[in-house]
Short mmCIF file of C-alpha atoms and ligand atoms in Angstrom, two decimals:
data_model
loop_
_atom_site.label_atom_id
_atom_site.label_comp_id
_atom_site.label_asym_id
_atom_site.label_seq_id
_atom_site.Cartn_x
_atom_site.Cartn_y
_atom_site.Cartn_z
CA MET A 1 -27.96 -67.91 3.35
CA SER A 2 -26.72 -68.51 6.83
CA THR A 3 -23.41 -66.70 6.87
CA PRO A 4 -23.47 -63.94 9.46
CA ARG A 5 -23.72 -60.68 7.62
CA ALA A 6 -21.14 -58.39 9.16
CA THR A 7 -17.43 -58.84 8.70
CA PRO A 8 -15.34 -59.44 11.82
CA ALA A 9 -13.81 -56.03 11.31
CA ALA A 10 -17.19 -54.32 11.15
CA ARG A 11 -18.22 -56.23 14.23
CA SER A 12 -15.25 -55.35 16.31
CA ARG A 13 -15.50 -51.69 15.36
CA LYS A 14 -18.91 -51.77 16.84
CA ALA A 15 -17.71 -53.97 19.67
CA SER A 16 -15.24 -51.30 20.65
CA GLY A 17 -18.12 -48.97 21.33
CA SER A 18 -18.48 -46.72 18.30
CA ALA A 19 -22.24 -46.91 18.61
CA ALA A 20 -24.50 -44.55 16.72
CA LYS A 21 -22.10 -44.02 13.89
CA PRO A 22 -23.63 -45.03 10.61
CA ARG A 23 -22.97 -48.62 9.71
CA ALA A 24 -20.18 -49.17 7.23
CA ALA A 25 -21.41 -50.17 3.79
CA ALA A 26 -22.13 -53.87 3.60
CA PRO A 27 -19.06 -55.74 2.44
CA ALA A 28 -19.22 -56.84 -1.18
CA GLU A 29 -18.35 -60.38 -0.21
CA GLN A 30 -18.30 -62.38 2.95
CA PRO A 31 -14.98 -63.69 4.18
CA GLY A 32 -14.44 -67.37 3.45
CA GLU A 33 -15.16 -69.81 6.26
CA ASP A 34 -11.47 -69.97 7.06
CA ALA A 35 -10.77 -66.26 6.84
CA LEU A 36 -8.83 -65.15 9.87
CA PRO A 37 -9.40 -61.81 11.52
CA ASP A 38 -6.45 -59.61 12.26
CA GLU A 39 -4.34 -61.21 14.98
CA ALA A 40 -4.22 -58.10 17.13
CA GLU A 41 -7.99 -57.81 16.87
CA VAL A 42 -8.51 -61.38 18.04
CA ALA A 43 -6.09 -60.85 20.91
CA ALA A 44 -7.92 -57.67 21.96
CA LEU A 45 -11.34 -59.37 21.86
CA LEU A 46 -10.08 -62.37 23.84
CA LEU A 47 -8.48 -60.09 26.38
CA GLN A 48 -11.74 -58.16 26.78
CA ALA A 49 -13.62 -61.41 27.28
CA THR A 50 -11.09 -62.77 29.76
CA THR A 51 -11.03 -59.52 31.71
CA LEU A 52 -14.79 -59.53 31.91
CA TRP A 53 -14.92 -63.16 32.94
CA ASN A 54 -12.45 -62.49 35.77
CA ASN A 55 -13.86 -59.12 36.87
CA PRO A 56 -14.81 -59.36 40.59
CA ARG A 57 -17.53 -56.75 39.98
CA LEU A 58 -19.27 -59.25 37.70
CA ALA A 59 -19.02 -62.26 40.04
CA HIS A 60 -22.81 -62.53 40.23
CA THR A 61 -23.16 -62.45 36.48
CA ARG A 62 -20.54 -65.17 36.15
CA ALA A 63 -22.33 -67.36 38.69
CA ALA A 64 -25.65 -66.77 36.92
CA LEU A 65 -24.22 -67.74 33.52
CA LEU A 66 -22.68 -70.94 34.88
CA ARG A 67 -25.94 -71.88 36.57
CA LEU A 68 -28.02 -71.13 33.47
CA ALA A 69 -25.62 -73.01 31.17
CA THR A 70 -26.43 -76.30 32.92
CA ALA A 71 -29.94 -76.05 31.39
CA PRO A 72 -29.75 -73.21 28.87
CA PRO A 73 -32.95 -71.21 28.47
CA GLN A 74 -33.95 -70.46 24.88
CA VAL A 75 -34.11 -66.69 25.42
CA LEU A 76 -31.82 -64.64 27.65
CA LEU A 77 -32.01 -60.91 28.19
CA PHE A 78 -28.84 -59.18 29.39
CA GLU A 79 -29.58 -55.74 30.86
CA GLY A 80 -27.58 -53.33 33.02
CA GLY A 81 -23.82 -52.84 32.81
CA THR A 82 -22.38 -51.02 29.84
CA ALA A 83 -23.06 -51.87 26.20
CA GLN A 84 -19.56 -53.33 26.02
CA GLU A 85 -20.12 -55.50 29.08
CA ARG A 86 -23.42 -56.79 27.73
CA LEU A 87 -21.78 -57.70 24.43
CA ASN A 88 -18.86 -59.39 26.19
CA THR A 89 -21.32 -61.34 28.31
CA ALA A 90 -23.11 -62.53 25.18
CA ASN A 91 -19.82 -63.60 23.59
CA ILE A 92 -18.91 -65.48 26.75
CA TRP A 93 -22.27 -67.23 26.74
CA ALA A 94 -21.58 -68.39 23.17
CA ALA A 95 -18.18 -69.72 24.28
CA LEU A 96 -19.51 -71.21 27.51
CA THR A 97 -22.20 -73.24 25.75
CA ASN A 98 -19.84 -74.45 23.00
CA CYS A 99 -16.29 -74.70 24.39
CA PRO A 100 -15.22 -78.36 24.71
CA ASN A 101 -13.26 -77.46 27.87
CA ALA A 102 -16.18 -75.81 29.68
CA SER A 103 -18.05 -77.71 32.34
CA PRO A 104 -20.70 -75.45 33.86
CA GLN A 105 -22.01 -78.12 36.21
CA ASN A 106 -18.54 -78.15 37.82
CA GLY A 107 -18.28 -74.37 37.85
CA GLN A 108 -15.83 -74.44 34.94
CA GLY A 109 -16.25 -71.63 32.40
CA PRO A 110 -14.99 -71.48 28.81
CA CYS A 111 -11.21 -71.75 28.40
CA LEU A 112 -11.16 -68.67 26.12
CA GLU A 113 -8.12 -70.17 24.42
CA CYS A 114 -9.34 -72.98 22.17
CA PRO A 115 -10.32 -72.48 18.52
CA VAL A 116 -14.03 -72.79 19.35
CA CYS A 117 -13.83 -70.05 21.99
CA MET A 118 -11.87 -67.89 19.61
CA ARG A 119 -14.45 -68.24 16.87
CA CYS A 120 -17.29 -67.58 19.32
CA ILE A 121 -15.71 -64.42 20.71
CA THR A 122 -14.88 -63.06 17.26
CA HIS A 123 -18.28 -64.11 15.82
CA LEU A 124 -16.48 -66.04 13.11
CA HIS A 125 -18.29 -69.20 14.12
CA ARG A 126 -20.87 -70.10 11.51
CA ASP A 127 -23.49 -70.84 14.14
CA ILE A 128 -23.10 -67.49 15.86
CA PHE A 129 -25.35 -64.79 14.43
CA PHE A 130 -24.79 -61.19 15.28
CA LEU A 131 -27.40 -58.48 14.69
CA ASP A 132 -25.92 -55.14 15.51
CA GLY A 133 -28.46 -52.63 16.78
CA ALA A 134 -25.64 -50.27 17.80
CA ALA A 135 -24.78 -49.67 14.16
CA ALA A 136 -28.29 -49.35 12.72
CA SER A 137 -31.85 -50.37 13.49
CA ILE A 138 -32.48 -54.12 13.26
CA LYS A 139 -34.88 -54.68 10.37
CA ILE A 140 -37.28 -57.44 9.50
CA ASP A 141 -34.98 -58.76 6.74
CA ASP A 142 -32.21 -59.25 9.31
CA VAL A 143 -34.55 -61.32 11.47
CA ARG A 144 -35.85 -63.25 8.43
CA GLU A 145 -32.32 -64.22 7.50
CA VAL A 146 -31.85 -65.77 10.93
CA ARG A 147 -35.28 -67.40 10.85
CA SER A 148 -34.41 -69.14 7.59
CA VAL A 149 -31.88 -71.42 9.31
CA LEU A 150 -33.73 -72.08 12.54
CA GLY A 151 -35.40 -75.21 11.21
CA GLU A 152 -32.02 -76.86 10.70
CA PRO A 153 -29.74 -78.07 13.48
CA PRO A 154 -26.60 -76.01 14.12
CA ARG A 155 -23.94 -76.77 11.51
CA GLU A 156 -21.19 -77.61 13.97
CA ALA A 157 -21.92 -75.96 17.30
CA THR A 158 -23.54 -77.62 20.29
CA ARG A 159 -25.62 -74.51 20.53
CA ARG A 160 -26.46 -71.89 17.94
CA VAL A 161 -26.32 -68.42 19.45
CA ILE A 162 -28.19 -65.43 18.04
CA ILE A 163 -27.02 -62.16 19.53
CA LEU A 164 -29.24 -59.07 19.23
CA HIS A 165 -26.95 -56.30 20.39
CA GLU A 166 -28.76 -53.14 21.56
CA ALA A 167 -32.03 -54.96 20.86
CA GLN A 168 -34.00 -51.78 21.57
CA ALA A 169 -33.04 -50.97 17.95
CA LEU A 170 -35.41 -53.67 16.68
CA VAL A 171 -38.01 -52.05 14.46
CA GLU A 172 -41.52 -53.15 15.39
CA ALA A 173 -42.02 -55.53 12.44
CA ALA A 174 -38.66 -57.15 13.20
CA ALA A 175 -39.56 -57.53 16.87
CA ASN A 176 -42.82 -59.23 15.93
CA ALA A 177 -41.05 -61.59 13.51
CA LEU A 178 -38.54 -62.39 16.22
CA LEU A 179 -41.30 -63.04 18.69
CA LYS A 180 -42.64 -65.82 16.44
CA SER A 181 -39.23 -67.53 16.58
CA LEU A 182 -39.01 -67.18 20.33
CA GLU A 183 -42.39 -68.87 20.69
CA GLU A 184 -41.30 -71.98 18.77
CA PRO A 185 -39.16 -74.43 20.75
CA ARG A 186 -35.58 -74.49 19.41
CA PRO A 187 -33.70 -76.81 21.73
CA ALA A 188 -30.21 -76.09 20.36
CA THR A 189 -30.57 -72.33 20.04
CA SER A 190 -29.99 -69.39 22.38
CA PHE A 191 -31.43 -66.01 21.58
CA LEU A 192 -29.62 -63.26 23.47
CA LEU A 193 -31.38 -59.90 23.76
CA LEU A 194 -29.00 -57.16 24.91
CA ALA A 195 -30.47 -53.86 26.12
CA PRO A 196 -29.68 -51.17 28.70
CA GLN A 197 -32.94 -51.92 30.53
CA ARG A 198 -35.70 -54.42 29.91
CA GLU A 199 -38.21 -51.54 29.72
CA ARG A 200 -36.65 -50.56 26.40
CA LEU A 201 -38.01 -53.76 24.79
CA LEU A 202 -41.53 -54.86 23.95
CA PRO A 203 -43.08 -56.48 27.04
CA THR A 204 -43.92 -59.55 24.92
CA LEU A 205 -40.20 -60.09 24.25
CA VAL A 206 -39.30 -59.58 27.90
CA SER A 207 -41.93 -62.01 29.13
CA ARG A 208 -40.32 -64.79 27.09
CA SER A 209 -36.84 -64.06 28.41
CA MET A 210 -34.81 -65.12 31.38
CA VAL A 211 -33.40 -61.78 32.55
CA VAL A 212 -29.82 -61.44 33.77
CA THR A 213 -29.06 -58.00 35.25
CA LEU A 214 -25.43 -56.93 35.10
CA PRO A 215 -24.33 -54.51 37.82
CA TRP A 216 -25.28 -50.99 36.77
CA PRO A 217 -22.34 -48.86 35.63
CA ARG A 218 -20.90 -46.50 38.25
CA ALA A 219 -22.65 -48.47 40.95
CA GLU A 220 -19.80 -47.36 43.21
CA HIS A 221 -21.08 -43.79 42.87
CA SER A 222 -24.19 -44.48 44.92
CA ALA A 223 -27.52 -42.82 44.27
CA ALA A 224 -27.39 -41.22 47.72
CA ALA A 225 -23.96 -39.65 47.17
CA LEU A 226 -25.02 -38.38 43.78
CA ARG A 227 -28.21 -36.87 45.21
CA ASN A 228 -26.34 -35.02 47.95
CA GLU A 229 -23.85 -33.63 45.54
CA LEU A 230 -26.47 -32.59 43.01
CA ALA A 231 -29.24 -31.49 45.38
CA PRO A 232 -29.56 -27.95 43.90
CA TRP A 233 -29.67 -29.35 40.38
CA GLU A 234 -32.26 -31.97 41.28
CA ALA A 235 -34.42 -29.30 42.89
CA ALA A 236 -34.07 -27.04 39.84
CA LEU A 237 -34.84 -29.89 37.46
CA CYS A 238 -37.94 -30.86 39.46
CA GLN A 239 -39.13 -27.27 39.52
CA PHE A 240 -38.57 -27.03 35.77
CA MET A 241 -40.50 -30.26 35.11
CA LEU A 242 -43.44 -28.81 37.06
CA THR A 243 -43.40 -25.17 35.96
CA GLY A 244 -41.05 -24.83 32.98
CA GLN A 245 -39.04 -22.31 35.00
CA GLY A 246 -36.12 -21.99 37.38
CA LEU A 247 -33.38 -23.95 35.61
CA PHE A 248 -32.03 -21.63 32.96
CA SER A 249 -30.93 -19.11 35.61
CA LEU A 250 -28.56 -21.83 36.91
CA THR A 251 -27.35 -22.95 33.51
CA SER A 252 -26.74 -19.42 32.26
CA SER A 253 -24.05 -18.66 34.82
CA LYS A 254 -20.82 -18.98 32.91
CA GLY A 255 -18.76 -22.14 33.40
CA SER A 256 -21.32 -23.73 35.74
CA VAL A 257 -22.26 -26.54 33.36
CA THR A 258 -19.55 -29.03 32.47
CA PRO A 259 -19.88 -32.31 30.58
CA ALA A 260 -19.10 -34.18 33.83
CA LEU A 261 -21.90 -32.35 35.63
CA VAL A 262 -24.44 -33.16 32.92
CA ASN A 263 -23.27 -36.76 32.86
CA ASN A 264 -23.82 -36.91 36.62
CA ILE A 265 -27.25 -35.33 36.29
CA THR A 266 -28.26 -37.93 33.70
CA ASN A 267 -26.94 -40.64 36.05
CA LEU A 268 -29.01 -39.11 38.84
CA CYS A 269 -32.06 -39.27 36.57
CA ARG A 270 -31.22 -42.88 35.73
CA HIS A 271 -31.02 -43.79 39.42
CA ALA A 272 -34.39 -42.07 39.93
CA LEU A 273 -35.84 -43.99 36.98
CA VAL A 274 -34.57 -47.32 38.31
CA GLY A 275 -35.90 -46.43 41.78
CA CYS A 276 -39.26 -45.53 40.31
CA LEU A 277 -39.44 -48.78 38.29
CA GLN A 278 -38.52 -50.81 41.36
CA ALA A 279 -41.22 -48.98 43.31
CA LEU A 280 -43.70 -49.90 40.55
CA HIS A 281 -42.85 -53.57 41.01
CA THR A 282 -43.13 -53.46 44.81
CA GLY A 283 -46.15 -51.16 44.95
CA ALA A 284 -44.24 -48.51 46.94
CA LYS A 285 -44.93 -44.86 46.24
CA PRO A 286 -41.93 -42.54 45.78
CA THR A 287 -42.60 -39.32 47.66
CA GLU A 288 -39.88 -36.90 46.69
CA GLY A 289 -37.57 -35.57 44.04
CA LEU A 290 -37.26 -36.82 40.49
CA GLU A 291 -38.36 -40.29 41.50
CA ALA A 292 -41.74 -38.95 42.63
CA LEU A 293 -42.16 -36.98 39.39
CA PHE A 294 -41.19 -39.98 37.26
CA ALA A 295 -43.77 -42.02 39.21
CA ARG A 296 -46.46 -39.78 37.71
CA LEU A 297 -45.55 -40.93 34.20
CA PRO A 298 -47.36 -43.81 32.49
CA ALA A 299 -45.14 -46.78 31.56
CA PRO A 300 -44.55 -45.88 27.87
CA ARG A 301 -43.32 -42.45 28.96
CA LEU A 302 -40.94 -44.05 31.44
CA ARG A 303 -39.43 -45.88 28.51
CA MET A 304 -39.09 -42.52 26.77
CA VAL A 305 -37.22 -41.13 29.80
CA ASP A 306 -34.71 -43.90 29.38
CA GLU A 307 -34.32 -43.09 25.68
CA ILE A 308 -33.91 -39.39 26.44
CA LEU A 309 -31.18 -40.12 28.99
CA ALA A 310 -29.40 -42.41 26.55
CA GLU A 311 -29.50 -39.66 23.93
CA CYS A 312 -28.07 -37.13 26.36
CA GLN A 313 -25.19 -39.38 27.33
CA GLU A 314 -24.50 -40.16 23.72
CA SER A 315 -24.47 -36.44 22.86
CA LEU A 316 -21.91 -35.86 25.60
CA VAL A 317 -19.71 -38.58 24.15
CA TYR A 318 -19.82 -36.70 20.86
CA MET A 319 -18.83 -33.45 22.61
CA ALA A 320 -22.12 -31.61 22.33
CA ASN A 321 -22.33 -28.38 24.33
CA PRO A 322 -23.26 -29.58 27.86
CA THR A 323 -25.52 -26.58 28.59
CA ILE A 324 -27.57 -27.33 25.49
CA VAL A 325 -27.75 -31.02 26.42
CA LEU A 326 -28.96 -30.19 29.93
CA GLU A 327 -31.57 -27.70 28.72
CA TRP A 328 -32.74 -30.19 26.10
CA LEU A 329 -33.04 -32.86 28.82
CA ALA A 330 -35.06 -30.53 31.05
CA THR A 331 -37.36 -29.48 28.21
CA ARG A 332 -38.02 -33.07 27.14
CA LEU A 333 -38.83 -34.08 30.72
CA TYR A 334 -41.10 -31.05 31.11
CA LEU A 335 -43.04 -32.09 27.99
CA LEU A 336 -43.44 -35.68 29.24
CA LEU A 337 -45.14 -34.78 32.50
CA PRO A 338 -48.94 -34.93 32.15
CA ARG A 339 -50.61 -31.73 33.30
ZN1 ZN B 1 -12.54 -72.98 24.77
#
């Protein structure tokens, strides 16, 4: 059966960012091929896509997509940005490679107005498959369902597009099944892996992908500014990672820990993680602060740092007590450091 499995409504709920909530029960029946999503919903999704496509911050991404669409690679990995931006980018790719009004070789993107664009953006197109790792882990049966149609040409699209949203939610068996599909040439198919950072995915998946890095969120709040502002917290966190002491005296002073502060500290950690990963690629050796401590971690533990940070930020979204989140973060980092 090749009908995509989630309803448009379920998809757009997820698309609007309600990650980590349990997936709604599977619908008893799929909508008919001609079922129309709610008009307001379609308008909102198209507006999101248009806004993203015109966002000056994403000019590089736009240029990269247009360039890639002239000879579409079979596997693309979208990392960086926010989850919403990665999903929008994937939807745009589906429209760009199928819209009759698009002309990538002339720098012309999808019109985002025609019926094809509309069905791509809303995932109502029968050749667009959407596996939603934000709602639940992506299991082997989900991947098998997609694999079952790969031998056939797309039903009506120029290009079949398979979107794996928050692909870090692929369970290992599913990732391995997917890998088999990526290894077989599928000239009219794009697999889109969406993840916060490539390190969250199996290296074998990454090595088969063309990676497009969206600008990191809050790039305007530079790592340097954040470090200055948070210098005492960075020092305390480093000391805690090394000795298991020195942080709780700061967190216990009443009113000192706000959700914004903890969010900034996790961003600081994220900057340090990115810096450390870049240093790994260039062979440089970070000498100070969190970056230097992260550099002591073996690669699988670096991936865990990323997961820990994602969990912290998610907890903040769900209004967890920021002091508890910060102390949990510090404790997890302390336990990761080999000693
Ligand atoms: Zn169009």
